[in-house]
CSV table of C-alpha atoms and ligand atoms in Angstrom, one decimal:
chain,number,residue,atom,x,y,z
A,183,UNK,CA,57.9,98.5,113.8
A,184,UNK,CA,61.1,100.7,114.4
A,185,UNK,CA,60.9,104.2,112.8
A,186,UNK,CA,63.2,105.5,110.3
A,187,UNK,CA,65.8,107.4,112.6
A,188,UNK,CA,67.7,110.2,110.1
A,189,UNK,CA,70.8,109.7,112.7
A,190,UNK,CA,72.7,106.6,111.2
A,191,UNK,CA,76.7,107.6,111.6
A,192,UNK,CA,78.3,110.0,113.0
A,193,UNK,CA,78.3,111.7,109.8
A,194,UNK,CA,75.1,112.4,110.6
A,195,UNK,CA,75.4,114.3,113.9
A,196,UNK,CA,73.9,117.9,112.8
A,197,UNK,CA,77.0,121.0,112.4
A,198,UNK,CA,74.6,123.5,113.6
A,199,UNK,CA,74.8,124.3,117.0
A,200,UNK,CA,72.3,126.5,119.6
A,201,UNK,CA,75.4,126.9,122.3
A,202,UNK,CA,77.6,129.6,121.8
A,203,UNK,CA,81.6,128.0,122.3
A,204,UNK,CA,83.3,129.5,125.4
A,205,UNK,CA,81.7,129.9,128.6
A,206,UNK,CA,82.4,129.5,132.3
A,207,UNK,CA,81.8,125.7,133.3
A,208,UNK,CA,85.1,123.9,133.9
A,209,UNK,CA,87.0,122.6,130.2
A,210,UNK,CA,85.9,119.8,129.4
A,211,UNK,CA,82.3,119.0,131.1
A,212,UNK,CA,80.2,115.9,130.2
A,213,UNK,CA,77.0,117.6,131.3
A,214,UNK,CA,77.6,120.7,128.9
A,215,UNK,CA,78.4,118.4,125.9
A,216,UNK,CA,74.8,116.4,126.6
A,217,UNK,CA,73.0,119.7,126.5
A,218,UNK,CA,74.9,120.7,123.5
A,219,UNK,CA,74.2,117.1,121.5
A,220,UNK,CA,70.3,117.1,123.1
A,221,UNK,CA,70.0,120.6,121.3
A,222,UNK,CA,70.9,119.5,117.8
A,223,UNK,CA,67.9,117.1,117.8
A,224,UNK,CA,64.9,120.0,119.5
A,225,UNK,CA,66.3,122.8,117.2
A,226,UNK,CA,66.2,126.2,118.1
A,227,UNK,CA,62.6,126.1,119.6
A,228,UNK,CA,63.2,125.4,123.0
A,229,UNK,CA,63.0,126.8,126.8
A,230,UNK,CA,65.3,124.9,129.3
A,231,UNK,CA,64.2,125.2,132.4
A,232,UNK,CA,66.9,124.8,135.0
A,233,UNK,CA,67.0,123.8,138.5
A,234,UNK,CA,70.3,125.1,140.6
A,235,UNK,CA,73.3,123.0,139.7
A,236,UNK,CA,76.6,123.2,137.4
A,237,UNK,CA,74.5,124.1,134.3
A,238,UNK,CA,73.5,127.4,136.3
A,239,UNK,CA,77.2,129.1,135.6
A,240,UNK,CA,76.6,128.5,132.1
A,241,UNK,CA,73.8,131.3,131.8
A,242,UNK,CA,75.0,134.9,133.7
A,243,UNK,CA,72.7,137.2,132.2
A,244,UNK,CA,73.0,139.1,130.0
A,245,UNK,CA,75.3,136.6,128.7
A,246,UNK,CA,73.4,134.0,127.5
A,247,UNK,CA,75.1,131.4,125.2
A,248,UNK,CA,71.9,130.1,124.4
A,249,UNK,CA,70.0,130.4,121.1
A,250,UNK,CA,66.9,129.0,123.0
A,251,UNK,CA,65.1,130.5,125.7
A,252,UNK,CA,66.2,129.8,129.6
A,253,UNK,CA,64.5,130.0,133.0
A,254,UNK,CA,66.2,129.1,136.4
A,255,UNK,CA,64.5,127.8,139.4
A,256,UNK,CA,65.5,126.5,142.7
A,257,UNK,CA,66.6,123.2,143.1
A,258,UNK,CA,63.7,121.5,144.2
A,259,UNK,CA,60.9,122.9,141.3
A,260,UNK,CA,62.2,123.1,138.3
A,261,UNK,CA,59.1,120.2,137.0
A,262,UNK,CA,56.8,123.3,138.4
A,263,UNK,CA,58.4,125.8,136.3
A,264,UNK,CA,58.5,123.5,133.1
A,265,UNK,CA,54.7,122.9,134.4
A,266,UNK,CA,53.8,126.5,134.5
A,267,UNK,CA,55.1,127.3,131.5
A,268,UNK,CA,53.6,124.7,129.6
A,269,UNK,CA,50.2,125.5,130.3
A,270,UNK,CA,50.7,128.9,129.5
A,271,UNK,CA,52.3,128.1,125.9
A,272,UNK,CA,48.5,126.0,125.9
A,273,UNK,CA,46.7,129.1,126.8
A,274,UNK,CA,48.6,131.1,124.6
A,275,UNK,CA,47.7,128.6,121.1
A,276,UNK,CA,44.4,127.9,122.4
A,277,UNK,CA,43.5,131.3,123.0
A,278,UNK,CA,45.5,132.7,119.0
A,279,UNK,CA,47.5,134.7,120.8
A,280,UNK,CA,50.5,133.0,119.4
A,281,UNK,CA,50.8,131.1,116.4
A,282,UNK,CA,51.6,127.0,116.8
A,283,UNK,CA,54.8,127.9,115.1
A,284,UNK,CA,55.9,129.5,117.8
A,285,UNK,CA,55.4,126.6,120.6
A,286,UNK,CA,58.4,125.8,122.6
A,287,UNK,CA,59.5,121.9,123.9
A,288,UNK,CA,60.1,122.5,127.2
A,289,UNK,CA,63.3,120.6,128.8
A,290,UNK,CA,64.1,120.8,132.5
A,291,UNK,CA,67.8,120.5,132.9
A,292,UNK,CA,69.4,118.9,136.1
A,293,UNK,CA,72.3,117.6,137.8
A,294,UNK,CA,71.9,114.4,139.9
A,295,UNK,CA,71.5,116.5,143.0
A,296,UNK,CA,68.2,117.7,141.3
A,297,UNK,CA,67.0,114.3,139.8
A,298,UNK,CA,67.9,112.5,142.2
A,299,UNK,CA,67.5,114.0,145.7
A,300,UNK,CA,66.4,117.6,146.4
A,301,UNK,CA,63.6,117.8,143.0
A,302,UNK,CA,62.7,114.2,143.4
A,303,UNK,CA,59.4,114.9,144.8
A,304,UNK,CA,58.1,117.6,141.9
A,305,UNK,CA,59.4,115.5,139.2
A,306,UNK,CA,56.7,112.6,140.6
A,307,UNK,CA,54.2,115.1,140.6
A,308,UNK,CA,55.1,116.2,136.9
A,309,UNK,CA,54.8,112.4,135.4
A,310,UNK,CA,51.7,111.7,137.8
A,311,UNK,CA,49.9,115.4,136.3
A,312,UNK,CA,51.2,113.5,132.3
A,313,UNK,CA,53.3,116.5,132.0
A,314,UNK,CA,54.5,117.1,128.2
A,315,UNK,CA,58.2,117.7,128.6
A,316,UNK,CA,61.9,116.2,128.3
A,317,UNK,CA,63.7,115.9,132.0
A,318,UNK,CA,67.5,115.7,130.9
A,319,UNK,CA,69.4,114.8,133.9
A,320,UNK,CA,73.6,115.3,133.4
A,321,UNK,CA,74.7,113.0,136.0
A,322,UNK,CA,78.1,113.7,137.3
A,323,UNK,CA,77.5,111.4,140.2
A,324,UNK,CA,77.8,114.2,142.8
A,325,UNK,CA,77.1,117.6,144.0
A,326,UNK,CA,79.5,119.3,141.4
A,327,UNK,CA,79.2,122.7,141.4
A,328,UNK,CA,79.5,122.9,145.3
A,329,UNK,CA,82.7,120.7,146.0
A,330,UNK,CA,81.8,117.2,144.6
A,331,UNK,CA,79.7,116.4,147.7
A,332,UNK,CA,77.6,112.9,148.0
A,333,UNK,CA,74.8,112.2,146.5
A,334,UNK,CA,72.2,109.5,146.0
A,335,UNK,CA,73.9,108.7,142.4
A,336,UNK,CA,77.4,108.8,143.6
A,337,UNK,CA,78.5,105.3,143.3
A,338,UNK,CA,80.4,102.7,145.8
A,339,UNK,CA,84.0,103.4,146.2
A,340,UNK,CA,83.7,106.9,144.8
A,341,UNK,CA,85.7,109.5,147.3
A,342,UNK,CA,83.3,112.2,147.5
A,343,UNK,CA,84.1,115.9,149.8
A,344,UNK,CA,81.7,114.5,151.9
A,345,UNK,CA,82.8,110.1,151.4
A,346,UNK,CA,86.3,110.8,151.5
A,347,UNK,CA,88.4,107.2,152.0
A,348,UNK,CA,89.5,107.1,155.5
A,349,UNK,CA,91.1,104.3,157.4
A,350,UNK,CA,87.6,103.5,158.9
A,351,UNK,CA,86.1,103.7,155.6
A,352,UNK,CA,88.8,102.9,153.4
A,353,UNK,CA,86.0,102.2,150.6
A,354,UNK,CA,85.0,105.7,150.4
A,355,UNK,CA,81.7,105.8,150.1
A,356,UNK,CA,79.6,102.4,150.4
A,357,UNK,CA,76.0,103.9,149.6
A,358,UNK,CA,74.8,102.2,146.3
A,359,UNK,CA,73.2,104.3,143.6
A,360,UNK,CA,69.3,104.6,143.7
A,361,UNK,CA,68.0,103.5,140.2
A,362,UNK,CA,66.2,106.4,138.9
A,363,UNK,CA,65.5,104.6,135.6
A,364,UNK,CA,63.4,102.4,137.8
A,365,UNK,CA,61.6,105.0,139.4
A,366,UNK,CA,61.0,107.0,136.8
A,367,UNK,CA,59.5,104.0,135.1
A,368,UNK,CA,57.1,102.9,138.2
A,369,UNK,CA,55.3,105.8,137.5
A,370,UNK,CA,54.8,105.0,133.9
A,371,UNK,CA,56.1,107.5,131.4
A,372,UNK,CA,55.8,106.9,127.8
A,373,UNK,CA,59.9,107.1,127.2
A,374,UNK,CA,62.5,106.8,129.4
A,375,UNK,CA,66.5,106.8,128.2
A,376,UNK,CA,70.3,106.6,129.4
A,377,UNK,CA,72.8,108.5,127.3
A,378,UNK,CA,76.2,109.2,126.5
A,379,UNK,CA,77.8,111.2,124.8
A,380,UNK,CA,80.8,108.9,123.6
A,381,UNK,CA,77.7,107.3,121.7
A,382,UNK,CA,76.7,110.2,120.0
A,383,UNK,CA,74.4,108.2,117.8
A,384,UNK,CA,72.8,106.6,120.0
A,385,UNK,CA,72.0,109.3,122.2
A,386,UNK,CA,70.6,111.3,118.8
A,387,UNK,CA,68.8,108.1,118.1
A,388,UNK,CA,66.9,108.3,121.7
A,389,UNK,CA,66.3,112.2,121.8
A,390,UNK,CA,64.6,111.7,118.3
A,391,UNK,CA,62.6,108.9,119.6
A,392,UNK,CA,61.6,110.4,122.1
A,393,UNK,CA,60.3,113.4,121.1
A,394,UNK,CA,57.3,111.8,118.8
A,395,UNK,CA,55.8,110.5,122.6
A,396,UNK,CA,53.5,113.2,124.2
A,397,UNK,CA,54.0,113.2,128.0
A,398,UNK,CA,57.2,112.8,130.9
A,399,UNK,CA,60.6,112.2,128.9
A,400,UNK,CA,63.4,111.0,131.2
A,401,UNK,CA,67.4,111.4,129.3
A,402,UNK,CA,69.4,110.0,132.1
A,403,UNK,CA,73.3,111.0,131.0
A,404,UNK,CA,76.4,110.2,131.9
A,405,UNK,CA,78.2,113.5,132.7
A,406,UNK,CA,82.0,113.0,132.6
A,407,UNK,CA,83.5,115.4,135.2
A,408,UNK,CA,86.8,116.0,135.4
A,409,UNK,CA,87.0,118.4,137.7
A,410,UNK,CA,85.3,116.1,140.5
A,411,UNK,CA,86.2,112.8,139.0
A,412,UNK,CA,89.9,113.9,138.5
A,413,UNK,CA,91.0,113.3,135.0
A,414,UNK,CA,92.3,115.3,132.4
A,415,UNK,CA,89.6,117.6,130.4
A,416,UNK,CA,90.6,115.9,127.1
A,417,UNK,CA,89.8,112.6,128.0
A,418,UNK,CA,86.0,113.3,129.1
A,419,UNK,CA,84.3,111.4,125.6
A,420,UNK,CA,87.5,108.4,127.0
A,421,UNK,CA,85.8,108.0,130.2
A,422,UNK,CA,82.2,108.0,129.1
A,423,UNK,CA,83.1,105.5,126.8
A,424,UNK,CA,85.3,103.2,129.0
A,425,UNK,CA,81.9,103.8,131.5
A,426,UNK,CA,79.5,102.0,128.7
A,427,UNK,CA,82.6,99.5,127.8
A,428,UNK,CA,82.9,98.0,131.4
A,429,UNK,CA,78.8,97.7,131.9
A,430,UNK,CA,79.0,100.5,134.4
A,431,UNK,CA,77.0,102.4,132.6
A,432,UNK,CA,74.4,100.6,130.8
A,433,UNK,CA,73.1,102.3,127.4
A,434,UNK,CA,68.6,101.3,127.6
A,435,UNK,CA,65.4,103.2,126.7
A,436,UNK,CA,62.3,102.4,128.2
A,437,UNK,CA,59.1,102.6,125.6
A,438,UNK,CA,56.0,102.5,127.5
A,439,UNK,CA,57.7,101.1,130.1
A,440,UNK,CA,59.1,97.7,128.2
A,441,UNK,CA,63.0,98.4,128.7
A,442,UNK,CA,65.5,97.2,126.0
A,443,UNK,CA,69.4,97.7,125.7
A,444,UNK,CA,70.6,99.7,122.5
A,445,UNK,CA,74.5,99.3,123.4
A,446,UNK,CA,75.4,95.6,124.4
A,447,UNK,CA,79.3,95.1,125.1
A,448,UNK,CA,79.5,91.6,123.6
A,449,UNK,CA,82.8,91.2,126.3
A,450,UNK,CA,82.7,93.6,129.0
A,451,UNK,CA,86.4,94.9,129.8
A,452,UNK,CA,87.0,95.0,133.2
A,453,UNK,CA,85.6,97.9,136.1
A,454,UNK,CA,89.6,98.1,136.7
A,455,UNK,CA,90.5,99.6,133.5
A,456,UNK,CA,88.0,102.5,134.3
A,457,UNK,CA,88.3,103.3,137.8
A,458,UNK,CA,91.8,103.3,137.9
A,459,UNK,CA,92.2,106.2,135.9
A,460,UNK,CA,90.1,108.9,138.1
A,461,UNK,CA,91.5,110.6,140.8
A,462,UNK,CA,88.1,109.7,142.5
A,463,UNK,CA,89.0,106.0,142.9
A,464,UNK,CA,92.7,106.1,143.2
A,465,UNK,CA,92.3,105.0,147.0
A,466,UNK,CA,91.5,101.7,145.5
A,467,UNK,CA,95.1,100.7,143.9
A,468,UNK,CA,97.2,102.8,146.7
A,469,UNK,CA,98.9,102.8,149.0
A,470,UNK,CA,97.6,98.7,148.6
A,471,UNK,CA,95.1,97.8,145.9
A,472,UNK,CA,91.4,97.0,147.8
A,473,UNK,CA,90.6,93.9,145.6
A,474,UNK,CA,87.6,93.1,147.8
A,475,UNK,CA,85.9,96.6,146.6
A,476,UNK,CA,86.8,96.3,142.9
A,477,UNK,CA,85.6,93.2,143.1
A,478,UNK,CA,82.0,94.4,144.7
A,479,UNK,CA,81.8,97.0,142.1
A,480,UNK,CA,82.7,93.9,139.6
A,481,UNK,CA,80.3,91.7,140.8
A,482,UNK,CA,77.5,93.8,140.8
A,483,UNK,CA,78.2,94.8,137.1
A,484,UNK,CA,78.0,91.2,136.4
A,485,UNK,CA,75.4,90.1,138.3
A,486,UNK,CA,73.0,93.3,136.3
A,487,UNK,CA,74.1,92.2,133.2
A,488,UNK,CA,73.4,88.1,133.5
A,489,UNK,CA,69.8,89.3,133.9
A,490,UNK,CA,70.0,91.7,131.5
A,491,UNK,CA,70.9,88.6,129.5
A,492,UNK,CA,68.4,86.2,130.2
A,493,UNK,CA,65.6,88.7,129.9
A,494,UNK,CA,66.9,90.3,126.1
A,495,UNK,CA,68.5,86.8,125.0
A,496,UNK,CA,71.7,87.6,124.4
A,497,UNK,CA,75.4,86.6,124.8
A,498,UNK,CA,77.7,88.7,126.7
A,499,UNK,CA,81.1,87.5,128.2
A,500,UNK,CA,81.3,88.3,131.4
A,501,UNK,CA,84.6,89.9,133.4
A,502,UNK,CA,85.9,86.8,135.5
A,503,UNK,CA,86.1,88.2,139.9
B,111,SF4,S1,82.0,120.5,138.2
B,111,SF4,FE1,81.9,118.8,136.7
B,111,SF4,S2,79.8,118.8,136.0
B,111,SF4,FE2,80.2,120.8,137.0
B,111,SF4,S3,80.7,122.2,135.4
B,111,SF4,FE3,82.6,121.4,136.2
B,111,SF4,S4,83.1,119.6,134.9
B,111,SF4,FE4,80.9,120.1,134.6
């Protein structure tokens, strides 16, 4: 049976923050607004541990905008700081040298680069060991913080510093995105998650949830960027939303590896109505409009959510290609 979860509306979305306002990331970043909603559910009690990436500017000590504790690693091992520090927390209560009270969750924070690429192989080694922590990924689709480079979750027909459109690759770039949902749940974690912020509720919901499951957590979110996506900073909680409308970016959890969707579009608008308005995809509508890429992109939404479909037994109204 579902729990009781104490997030209902978005009355319900706690006041109290554990971020201080101001800082130096760029206005308006997805990925700052995830670790500020992920913080209202863990409380105060909490050491992020952060691999090198956008969230890296945010802590220049001694100012730390943090009301939480904060340890920075290099990109590849931030799941063998979060390990190390676990097992001394253990040490620590086993041994009364510190009270229960004071036991810390401990989050690893990453950008895609992280997740996805350069940390890929600690973080297997972390769920294989049963590792008790929360992995929070902010996925801006890119290398941010150095130039909006490629990555391995940049999507097709993103321009990218390093996939830029050019007339022999007018698509920008044509990699797909690897599915770390999937692998992440190969290796059999007790909770896995996608979030976004625009669904504040939902990503509450999931945090919560999560956090009554001993073991490897994996918060997948969306991380609007403007600064590398090309939109103004205003409209981030737009574009996250217009990502989950359109099916791009699917809203599921994953307990004990049986997957099930929380937000189902009952009509999914169109991929159009999102890509056209970042700078990232603009070489798709000029100077001519490349229908045969919008339509990949299209296709593939609606291909993932057919089976999506069949397997949950629901209706959804696909976008006609
Ligand atoms: S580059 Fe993007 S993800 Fe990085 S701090 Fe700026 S807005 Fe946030």
């Amino acid at each position: 049976m579902e729990l009781q979860s104490k997030y209902r509306t978005l009355r319900d979305v706690p006041q109290l923050d554990y971020l201080s306002p101001g800082g130096s990331l760029c206005a308006g970043c997805g990925g700052l607004l995830a670790v500020r909603l992920f913080h209202k559910v863990l409380g105060k009690n909490v050491v992020w541990v952060n691999a090198a990436g956008c969230m890296t500017i945010m802590v220049n000590y001694p100012l730390v905008p943090l009301k939480s504790n904060w340890l920075y690693t290099a990109f590849a091992s931030a799941p063998a700081g979060a390990q190390g520090i676990r097992d001394a927390l253990d040490i620590l209560i086993k041994k009364g040298k510190i009270p229960e009270s004071e036991d810390l969750k401990v989050v690893v924070v990453t950008g895609d680069g992280a997740a996805y690429d350069i940390g890929l192989q600690s973080t297997s080694g972390a769920i294989y060991r049963n590792l008790d922590f929360y992995y929070l990924c902010y996925d801006n689709q890119a290398y941010g913080n150095t130039g909006f480079q490629v990555s391995s979750a940049t999507p097709v027909g993103s321009s990218t510093a390093t996939t830029p459109a050019t007339p022999s690759q007018p698509a920008g770039n044509i990699q797909k995105r690897k599915d770390l949902f999937e692998i992440w749940r190969a290796h059999n974690p007790p909770y896995i998650a996608t979030l976004s912020s625009s669904y504040a509720v939902d990503f509450l919901k999931k945090v919560e949830k999560g956090s009554g499951f001993r073991g490897p957590k994996l918060y997948i979110s969306l991380a609007g960027c403007p600064t590398g996506w090309g939109y103004d900073p205003r409209e981030t909680i737009r574009e996250e939303k217009l990502a989950v409308d359109t099916g791009i970016w699917p809203l599921k959890e994953a307990v004990e590896g049986k997957v099930r969707h929380t937000v189902v579009p009952r009509a999914l608008r169109p991929v159009e109505e999102y890509l056209a308005t970042q700078a990232r995809y603009q070489h798709l509508f000029t100077p001519t409009k490349r229908i045969d890429v919008i339509r990949q992109i299209q296709n593939d939404v609606n291909s993932y959510w057919e089976g999506v479909a069949d397997r949950e037994g629901f209706d959804i109204k696909l976008v006609e290609t």
